[in-house]
Amino acid sequence: MAGLQLRSVDKTYPNGFKAVHGIDLDIEDGEFMVLVGPSGCAKSTTLRMIAGLETITGGEVKIGDTIVNDLAPGKRGIAMVFQNYALYPHMKVTRNLDFGLRLKRRPKDEIARATSEVSHTLEIEELLDRLPKELSGGQAQRVAVGRALIKSPEVFLFDEPLSNLDAKLRASMRVRITDLHKRLKEEGRSATVVYVTHDQVEAMTMGDRICVMKDGNIMQVADPVTLYQKPANAFVGGFIGMPEMNLAAATLSLEDDGKIRMGDQVIAVEPELARRLTHAGGAITFGIRPQHLELVEPGTPNAFEGVVKIVEFMGHEVNLHVDIEGNSFICVVTSDHFDRATKAGDRLSFHPIARSIHVFDRKTGLNASLGE
Ligand code: ADP
């Protein structure tokens, strides 16, 4: 049983570049934690420090009760799955799976039992006699997961394991991995997972909790629903959610219950939002998700007017790309409620749903509309 603790962890690479800036993170025993963020935000560096593949240049990493800073990777009780699978090309799947156990000189019957169990769990029994080059991408990834699973590690580390797969396969592998984590828990073999991805859909669908990173710092750690509904700052607001949250420079005045001004247009702050905006005011970044802009009749109060630029028919939904006071906004409407005659150049009105409006401090980026 092992949780993980990162305390003031720093990474400065030998060339002097500081990639990680004193991060603190607690991962509970048995938890599925996703590290997500744009390319270069130091997700892999953080994971590799946990794995022991990169030195830790400051702070402490604890796995279970042990500080592992100076412990060799093989002694940390972890198993890692890489993006490129890292299978041994000249060994059949069986040998790839049991390589670690043979190296440890485990008894033959134990190795056979473990191999059979793992290949059954991952449905790769038919592949045991194949070489890696005879596997599809999805099959190779399952073997790579099997090779980690066979070690019965306390901590699984995944580094972008699905990014080489096509979209359909990625979706099914996502489910396999979360299902595997759940089954291990049910069988009393619960494993802690740290999973790195740049894909926010993977993060949202797989993580018990998600740690959003930017430039070597942690921006927020929370469960998927909290991240979506209560982003701590404009970065998290913009990163989580599809299409992206609309963000635009605006000003908030707190007179007359409050007004939000974007360019030449002003909407009144509705009481629901006013209650949460006790200490904002001045230069803000106004944030509203595309799904939370309601298409309303022209002249409806508390709506912004915009000009349609592009109409994207997505099937169940339509994405309207509009220009509101020089800002590019997206509004998602369900196709059933959409006037098919709508075209580029039309002027439409959009009401931001008060309970879903985010007000970020323009300077600090912090979400001022979270309330108590
Ligand atoms: P991510 O996994 O989020 O894409 P990385 O952890 O790979 O990011 O990299 C974080 C930052 O550290 C990037 O700016 C990257 O260029 C830099 N970096 C990674 N490896 C090295 C290295 N060996 N030497 C110097 N800088 C590095």
Short mmCIF file of C-alpha atoms and ligand atoms in Angstrom, two decimals:
data_model
loop_
_atom_site.label_atom_id
_atom_site.label_comp_id
_atom_site.label_asym_id
_atom_site.label_seq_id
_atom_site.Cartn_x
_atom_site.Cartn_y
_atom_site.Cartn_z
CA MET A 1 0.00 0.00 0.00
CA ALA A 2 1.59 3.26 -1.05
CA GLY A 3 0.52 6.81 -1.49
CA LEU A 4 2.87 9.47 -2.80
CA GLN A 5 4.03 12.77 -1.44
CA LEU A 6 5.93 15.48 -3.25
CA ARG A 7 7.27 18.23 -1.03
CA SER A 8 8.79 21.42 -2.51
CA VAL A 9 10.10 19.39 -5.43
CA ASP A 10 12.45 21.25 -7.77
CA LYS A 11 14.12 20.24 -10.99
CA THR A 12 16.95 22.20 -12.49
CA TYR A 13 18.45 20.48 -15.53
CA PRO A 14 22.26 20.41 -15.92
CA ASN A 15 22.06 23.24 -18.50
CA GLY A 16 20.64 25.46 -15.73
CA PHE A 17 17.02 25.38 -16.93
CA LYS A 18 14.59 25.21 -14.03
CA ALA A 19 11.77 22.96 -15.19
CA VAL A 20 9.93 22.36 -11.88
CA HIS A 21 9.38 25.06 -9.27
CA GLY A 22 8.93 23.65 -5.77
CA ILE A 23 5.72 21.66 -6.25
CA ASP A 24 3.71 20.01 -3.46
CA LEU A 25 1.40 17.13 -4.28
CA ASP A 26 -0.27 14.41 -2.21
CA ILE A 27 -1.53 11.32 -3.99
CA GLU A 28 -3.55 8.93 -1.89
CA ASP A 29 -3.03 5.22 -1.76
CA GLY A 30 -5.05 3.61 -4.56
CA GLU A 31 -5.82 6.93 -6.22
CA PHE A 32 -5.76 7.51 -9.99
CA MET A 33 -4.02 10.88 -10.34
CA VAL A 34 -3.60 12.49 -13.74
CA LEU A 35 -0.92 15.10 -14.43
CA VAL A 36 -2.15 17.24 -17.31
CA GLY A 37 -1.00 20.42 -19.00
CA PRO A 38 0.34 21.75 -22.28
CA SER A 39 3.53 20.41 -23.81
CA GLY A 40 6.60 21.56 -21.85
CA CYS A 41 4.82 22.17 -18.52
CA ALA A 42 7.03 19.48 -16.87
CA LYS A 43 4.57 16.59 -16.52
CA SER A 44 7.13 14.04 -17.74
CA THR A 45 9.93 15.56 -15.72
CA THR A 46 7.78 15.21 -12.59
CA LEU A 47 6.85 11.62 -13.43
CA ARG A 48 10.45 10.72 -14.21
CA MET A 49 11.57 12.10 -10.86
CA ILE A 50 9.00 9.88 -9.13
CA ALA A 51 10.29 6.94 -11.20
CA GLY A 52 13.93 7.68 -10.43
CA LEU A 53 14.82 8.32 -14.08
CA GLU A 54 15.67 11.96 -13.32
CA THR A 55 17.48 13.27 -10.28
CA ILE A 56 15.49 15.42 -7.85
CA THR A 57 17.42 18.66 -7.42
CA GLY A 58 15.40 19.99 -4.47
CA GLY A 59 12.71 18.84 -2.08
CA GLU A 60 11.50 15.36 -1.30
CA VAL A 61 9.58 12.54 -2.97
CA LYS A 62 8.04 9.95 -0.67
CA ILE A 63 6.49 6.66 -1.79
CA GLY A 64 4.61 5.09 1.12
CA ASP A 65 6.75 5.91 4.14
CA THR A 66 10.04 5.97 2.28
CA ILE A 67 11.87 9.01 0.97
CA VAL A 68 13.00 7.76 -2.42
CA ASN A 69 15.19 10.68 -3.58
CA ASP A 70 18.30 8.50 -3.56
CA LEU A 71 16.68 5.13 -4.17
CA ALA A 72 17.34 3.29 -7.48
CA PRO A 73 14.27 2.99 -9.75
CA GLY A 74 14.12 -0.80 -9.25
CA LYS A 75 13.80 -0.37 -5.49
CA ARG A 76 10.87 2.07 -5.53
CA GLY A 77 8.03 -0.45 -5.96
CA ILE A 78 6.92 1.21 -9.19
CA ALA A 79 6.30 0.08 -12.77
CA MET A 80 6.23 2.44 -15.70
CA VAL A 81 4.42 2.32 -19.05
CA PHE A 82 5.95 4.49 -21.75
CA GLN A 83 4.50 6.24 -24.77
CA ASN A 84 6.59 4.15 -27.20
CA TYR A 85 5.78 0.91 -25.27
CA ALA A 86 9.53 0.11 -24.98
CA LEU A 87 9.03 -3.60 -25.71
CA TYR A 88 12.10 -5.74 -26.43
CA PRO A 89 11.85 -6.19 -30.21
CA HIS A 90 13.55 -9.60 -30.41
CA MET A 91 11.55 -11.23 -27.63
CA LYS A 92 8.13 -12.79 -28.00
CA VAL A 93 5.28 -11.33 -25.99
CA THR A 94 5.65 -14.04 -23.31
CA ARG A 95 9.30 -13.16 -22.75
CA ASN A 96 8.51 -9.44 -22.76
CA LEU A 97 5.94 -10.06 -20.05
CA ASP A 98 7.97 -12.29 -17.78
CA PHE A 99 11.37 -10.66 -18.34
CA GLY A 100 11.32 -8.82 -15.00
CA LEU A 101 10.35 -11.93 -13.04
CA ARG A 102 13.00 -14.06 -14.74
CA LEU A 103 15.58 -11.42 -13.94
CA LYS A 104 14.57 -11.72 -10.30
CA ARG A 105 14.93 -15.53 -10.62
CA ARG A 106 11.39 -16.22 -9.46
CA PRO A 107 10.36 -19.91 -9.51
CA LYS A 108 9.20 -21.20 -12.92
CA ASP A 109 5.66 -22.10 -11.81
CA GLU A 110 5.18 -18.67 -10.25
CA ILE A 111 6.28 -17.00 -13.51
CA ALA A 112 3.93 -19.19 -15.55
CA ARG A 113 1.02 -18.43 -13.24
CA ALA A 114 1.68 -14.69 -13.27
CA THR A 115 2.02 -14.60 -17.07
CA SER A 116 -1.19 -16.52 -17.56
CA GLU A 117 -3.07 -14.31 -15.10
CA VAL A 118 -1.87 -11.04 -16.62
CA SER A 119 -2.43 -12.15 -20.22
CA HIS A 120 -5.94 -13.23 -19.26
CA THR A 121 -6.66 -9.88 -17.55
CA LEU A 122 -5.49 -7.90 -20.58
CA GLU A 123 -6.89 -10.34 -23.17
CA ILE A 124 -3.56 -10.93 -24.84
CA GLU A 125 -3.43 -14.74 -24.51
CA GLU A 126 -3.57 -15.15 -28.30
CA LEU A 127 -0.56 -12.91 -28.74
CA LEU A 128 1.93 -14.65 -26.47
CA ASP A 129 3.93 -16.24 -29.31
CA ARG A 130 4.18 -13.09 -31.41
CA LEU A 131 7.04 -10.66 -31.74
CA PRO A 132 6.34 -6.95 -31.02
CA LYS A 133 6.53 -6.13 -34.73
CA GLU A 134 3.62 -8.52 -35.30
CA LEU A 135 1.34 -6.50 -32.98
CA SER A 136 -0.98 -3.60 -33.70
CA GLY A 137 -0.52 -0.39 -31.71
CA GLY A 138 -3.34 -1.25 -29.32
CA GLN A 139 -2.04 -4.78 -28.78
CA ALA A 140 1.49 -3.53 -28.13
CA GLN A 141 0.13 -1.08 -25.59
CA ARG A 142 -1.75 -3.86 -23.80
CA VAL A 143 1.46 -5.90 -23.63
CA ALA A 144 3.29 -2.87 -22.24
CA VAL A 145 0.62 -2.51 -19.54
CA GLY A 146 0.86 -6.27 -18.87
CA ARG A 147 4.59 -6.01 -18.40
CA ALA A 148 4.00 -3.37 -15.73
CA LEU A 149 1.10 -5.27 -14.13
CA ILE A 150 3.05 -8.52 -13.76
CA LYS A 151 5.40 -6.85 -11.31
CA SER A 152 2.43 -6.20 -8.95
CA PRO A 153 3.75 -2.72 -8.30
CA GLU A 154 2.33 -0.47 -5.61
CA VAL A 155 2.56 2.49 -7.98
CA PHE A 156 1.92 2.54 -11.73
CA LEU A 157 3.41 5.39 -13.71
CA PHE A 158 2.04 6.07 -17.19
CA ASP A 159 3.76 8.53 -19.53
CA GLU A 160 1.36 9.50 -22.37
CA PRO A 161 0.64 5.80 -22.98
CA LEU A 162 -2.08 6.35 -25.58
CA SER A 163 -0.73 9.17 -27.69
CA ASN A 164 0.51 6.88 -30.47
CA LEU A 165 -2.92 5.34 -30.99
CA ASP A 166 -5.71 6.55 -33.26
CA ALA A 167 -8.72 8.27 -31.67
CA LYS A 168 -11.01 5.23 -31.60
CA LEU A 169 -8.41 2.96 -30.05
CA ARG A 170 -7.47 5.65 -27.54
CA ALA A 171 -11.06 5.77 -26.37
CA SER A 172 -11.25 2.01 -25.85
CA MET A 173 -7.80 1.82 -24.16
CA ARG A 174 -8.91 4.61 -21.82
CA VAL A 175 -11.78 2.45 -20.62
CA ARG A 176 -9.54 -0.64 -20.32
CA ILE A 177 -7.03 1.15 -18.12
CA THR A 178 -9.63 2.71 -15.78
CA ASP A 179 -11.44 -0.63 -15.63
CA LEU A 180 -8.19 -2.39 -14.73
CA HIS A 181 -7.55 0.11 -11.93
CA LYS A 182 -11.07 -0.47 -10.60
CA ARG A 183 -10.80 -4.25 -10.79
CA LEU A 184 -7.48 -4.29 -8.95
CA LYS A 185 -9.12 -2.26 -6.20
CA GLU A 186 -12.04 -4.67 -5.99
CA GLU A 187 -9.65 -7.61 -5.79
CA GLY A 188 -7.82 -5.99 -2.88
CA ARG A 189 -4.68 -5.37 -4.97
CA SER A 190 -5.29 -1.65 -5.16
CA ALA A 191 -2.60 0.28 -7.05
CA THR A 192 -1.81 3.97 -7.03
CA VAL A 193 -1.62 5.43 -10.52
CA VAL A 194 0.14 8.56 -11.74
CA TYR A 195 -0.84 9.16 -15.35
CA VAL A 196 0.66 11.85 -17.57
CA THR A 197 -1.23 13.22 -20.56
CA HIS A 198 -1.63 16.48 -22.48
CA ASP A 199 -5.15 15.43 -23.45
CA GLN A 200 -7.79 16.98 -21.22
CA VAL A 201 -10.41 14.45 -22.31
CA GLU A 202 -8.19 11.62 -21.05
CA ALA A 203 -7.60 13.55 -17.85
CA MET A 204 -11.28 14.24 -17.24
CA THR A 205 -12.47 10.72 -18.01
CA MET A 206 -9.75 8.76 -16.22
CA GLY A 207 -8.63 10.69 -13.15
CA ASP A 208 -10.04 10.39 -9.63
CA ARG A 209 -8.27 13.71 -9.32
CA ILE A 210 -6.39 15.83 -11.82
CA CYS A 211 -3.32 17.97 -11.27
CA VAL A 212 -3.19 20.77 -13.86
CA MET A 213 0.32 22.05 -14.52
CA LYS A 214 1.76 25.07 -16.30
CA ASP A 215 5.42 26.09 -16.66
CA GLY A 216 6.61 23.76 -13.90
CA ASN A 217 3.96 24.90 -11.41
CA ILE A 218 0.73 23.31 -10.21
CA MET A 219 -2.31 25.41 -11.12
CA GLN A 220 -4.99 23.30 -9.40
CA VAL A 221 -5.54 19.81 -8.03
CA ALA A 222 -9.16 18.64 -7.91
CA ASP A 223 -11.66 16.05 -9.06
CA PRO A 224 -12.98 16.46 -12.65
CA VAL A 225 -16.32 18.04 -11.69
CA THR A 226 -14.70 20.64 -9.43
CA LEU A 227 -12.11 21.49 -12.09
CA TYR A 228 -14.84 22.02 -14.65
CA GLN A 229 -17.26 23.94 -12.45
CA LYS A 230 -14.85 25.79 -10.21
CA PRO A 231 -11.58 26.45 -12.02
CA ALA A 232 -9.23 28.20 -9.61
CA ASN A 233 -7.86 30.47 -12.33
CA ALA A 234 -8.27 31.49 -15.96
CA PHE A 235 -5.63 29.01 -17.11
CA VAL A 236 -7.51 25.99 -15.72
CA GLY A 237 -10.80 27.48 -17.00
CA GLY A 238 -9.37 27.70 -20.51
CA PHE A 239 -7.56 24.36 -20.44
CA ILE A 240 -10.37 22.12 -19.19
CA GLY A 241 -13.51 21.80 -21.32
CA MET A 242 -14.37 21.43 -25.01
CA PRO A 243 -14.66 23.69 -26.90
CA GLU A 244 -12.53 25.97 -24.76
CA MET A 245 -14.05 28.43 -22.33
CA ASN A 246 -14.63 31.85 -23.91
CA LEU A 247 -12.31 34.35 -22.21
CA ALA A 248 -12.29 38.09 -22.88
CA ALA A 249 -10.98 41.25 -21.27
CA ALA A 250 -13.79 43.14 -19.53
CA THR A 251 -14.39 45.44 -16.60
CA LEU A 252 -16.54 44.87 -13.57
CA SER A 253 -18.10 47.74 -11.67
CA LEU A 254 -19.77 46.99 -8.37
CA GLU A 255 -22.13 49.99 -8.42
CA ASP A 256 -25.88 49.34 -8.86
CA ASP A 257 -25.47 45.65 -7.94
CA GLY A 258 -22.71 45.33 -10.50
CA LYS A 259 -22.19 45.60 -14.24
CA ILE A 260 -19.88 43.74 -16.61
CA ARG A 261 -18.69 45.80 -19.56
CA MET A 262 -17.16 44.22 -22.64
CA GLY A 263 -16.23 46.84 -25.25
CA ASP A 264 -19.36 48.96 -25.80
CA GLN A 265 -21.77 46.41 -24.33
CA VAL A 266 -22.82 46.12 -20.71
CA ILE A 267 -24.75 43.44 -18.85
CA ALA A 268 -26.06 43.70 -15.31
CA VAL A 269 -24.67 41.29 -12.77
CA GLU A 270 -27.57 39.10 -11.70
CA PRO A 271 -28.06 38.60 -7.93
CA GLU A 272 -26.89 34.98 -8.14
CA LEU A 273 -23.49 36.13 -9.42
CA ALA A 274 -23.36 39.30 -7.31
CA ARG A 275 -23.46 37.16 -4.15
CA ARG A 276 -20.25 35.43 -5.22
CA LEU A 277 -18.48 38.62 -6.32
CA THR A 278 -17.80 40.24 -3.03
CA HIS A 279 -14.25 41.41 -3.56
CA ALA A 280 -13.77 41.73 -7.32
CA GLY A 281 -14.07 44.92 -9.40
CA GLY A 282 -11.95 46.63 -12.02
CA ALA A 283 -10.05 44.88 -14.79
CA ILE A 284 -11.28 41.30 -15.16
CA THR A 285 -11.23 38.43 -17.59
CA PHE A 286 -14.80 37.42 -18.29
CA GLY A 287 -15.20 33.66 -18.74
CA ILE A 288 -18.16 31.66 -20.02
CA ARG A 289 -18.23 28.16 -21.46
CA PRO A 290 -19.64 27.78 -25.01
CA GLN A 291 -22.40 25.55 -23.60
CA HIS A 292 -23.44 28.28 -21.15
CA LEU A 293 -24.28 30.97 -23.69
CA GLU A 294 -27.98 30.92 -24.47
CA LEU A 295 -29.18 32.08 -27.83
CA VAL A 296 -31.95 34.63 -27.05
CA GLU A 297 -34.22 37.03 -28.92
CA PRO A 298 -32.57 40.35 -29.88
CA GLY A 299 -33.20 42.97 -27.20
CA THR A 300 -33.34 40.46 -24.30
CA PRO A 301 -31.72 42.07 -21.26
CA ASN A 302 -28.35 40.83 -20.01
CA ALA A 303 -27.26 39.49 -23.35
CA PHE A 304 -24.28 40.30 -25.57
CA GLU A 305 -24.78 40.87 -29.26
CA GLY A 306 -22.38 39.32 -31.72
CA VAL A 307 -21.86 38.68 -35.41
CA VAL A 308 -21.77 35.09 -36.67
CA LYS A 309 -18.47 34.20 -38.36
CA ILE A 310 -18.72 30.45 -38.89
CA VAL A 311 -21.47 27.87 -38.35
CA GLU A 312 -20.11 24.39 -37.59
CA PHE A 313 -22.70 21.62 -37.74
CA MET A 314 -21.46 18.85 -35.45
CA GLY A 315 -24.50 16.54 -35.51
CA HIS A 316 -26.23 16.74 -32.16
CA GLU A 317 -24.85 20.24 -31.66
CA VAL A 318 -23.92 23.32 -33.64
CA ASN A 319 -20.88 25.43 -32.82
CA LEU A 320 -21.48 29.08 -33.60
CA HIS A 321 -18.29 31.09 -33.91
CA VAL A 322 -19.15 34.71 -33.23
CA ASP A 323 -17.44 38.03 -32.86
CA ILE A 324 -18.50 39.91 -29.75
CA GLU A 325 -16.83 43.31 -29.44
CA GLY A 326 -13.73 42.06 -31.26
CA ASN A 327 -13.49 38.87 -29.16
CA SER A 328 -13.85 35.43 -30.74
CA PHE A 329 -16.51 33.50 -28.86
CA ILE A 330 -18.01 30.07 -29.43
CA CYS A 331 -21.60 29.25 -28.54
CA VAL A 332 -22.77 25.62 -28.58
CA VAL A 333 -26.47 25.09 -29.27
CA THR A 334 -28.31 21.81 -29.72
CA SER A 335 -29.30 21.23 -33.35
CA ASP A 336 -32.98 20.80 -32.37
CA HIS A 337 -33.15 24.38 -31.17
CA PHE A 338 -31.22 25.86 -34.01
CA ASP A 339 -32.50 27.90 -36.92
CA ARG A 340 -30.92 26.26 -39.97
CA ALA A 341 -31.09 29.53 -41.89
CA THR A 342 -28.45 31.07 -39.59
CA LYS A 343 -25.42 32.13 -41.60
CA ALA A 344 -22.22 34.14 -41.39
CA GLY A 345 -22.91 37.85 -40.99
CA ASP A 346 -26.12 37.40 -38.91
CA ARG A 347 -26.38 39.40 -35.68
CA LEU A 348 -27.48 37.28 -32.71
CA SER A 349 -27.88 37.80 -28.96
CA PHE A 350 -26.29 35.59 -26.34
CA HIS A 351 -27.24 35.44 -22.68
CA PRO A 352 -24.49 34.15 -20.41
CA ILE A 353 -26.13 31.98 -17.73
CA ALA A 354 -25.41 33.80 -14.48
CA ARG A 355 -24.53 30.75 -12.39
CA SER A 356 -21.94 29.75 -15.00
CA ILE A 357 -20.17 33.09 -15.41
CA HIS A 358 -16.56 33.20 -14.26
CA VAL A 359 -14.86 36.41 -13.29
CA PHE A 360 -11.08 36.18 -13.20
CA ASP A 361 -8.84 38.90 -11.81
CA ARG A 362 -7.04 40.23 -14.91
CA LYS A 363 -3.71 40.57 -13.10
CA THR A 364 -3.51 37.41 -10.99
CA GLY A 365 -5.80 35.25 -13.13
CA LEU A 366 -7.50 34.02 -9.94
CA ASN A 367 -11.19 33.18 -10.07
CA ALA A 368 -13.01 35.87 -8.11
CA SER A 369 -16.43 34.30 -8.66
CA LEU A 370 -16.01 31.12 -6.65
CA GLY A 371 -17.75 32.59 -3.60
CA GLU A 372 -17.50 30.80 -0.28
P1 ADP B 1 6.03 17.87 -20.66
O1 ADP B 1 6.14 16.45 -20.27
O2 ADP B 1 5.01 18.59 -19.85
O3 ADP B 1 5.83 18.09 -22.13
P2 ADP B 1 8.83 17.97 -19.97
O4 ADP B 1 8.82 17.49 -18.56
O5 ADP B 1 9.25 17.01 -21.02
O6 ADP B 1 7.41 18.61 -20.30
O7 ADP B 1 9.77 19.26 -20.07
C1 ADP B 1 9.62 20.36 -19.20
C2 ADP B 1 10.61 21.44 -19.60
O8 ADP B 1 11.93 20.99 -19.33
C3 ADP B 1 10.56 21.81 -21.07
O9 ADP B 1 10.76 23.19 -21.21
C4 ADP B 1 11.73 21.03 -21.65
O10 ADP B 1 12.26 21.69 -22.79
C5 ADP B 1 12.72 21.03 -20.51
N1 ADP B 1 13.61 19.86 -20.53
C6 ADP B 1 13.23 18.57 -20.58
N2 ADP B 1 14.32 17.75 -20.56
C7 ADP B 1 15.40 18.56 -20.47
C8 ADP B 1 16.82 18.32 -20.40
N3 ADP B 1 17.32 17.10 -20.40
N4 ADP B 1 17.61 19.41 -20.32
C9 ADP B 1 17.11 20.67 -20.29
N5 ADP B 1 15.79 20.95 -20.36
C10 ADP B 1 14.94 19.91 -20.45
#
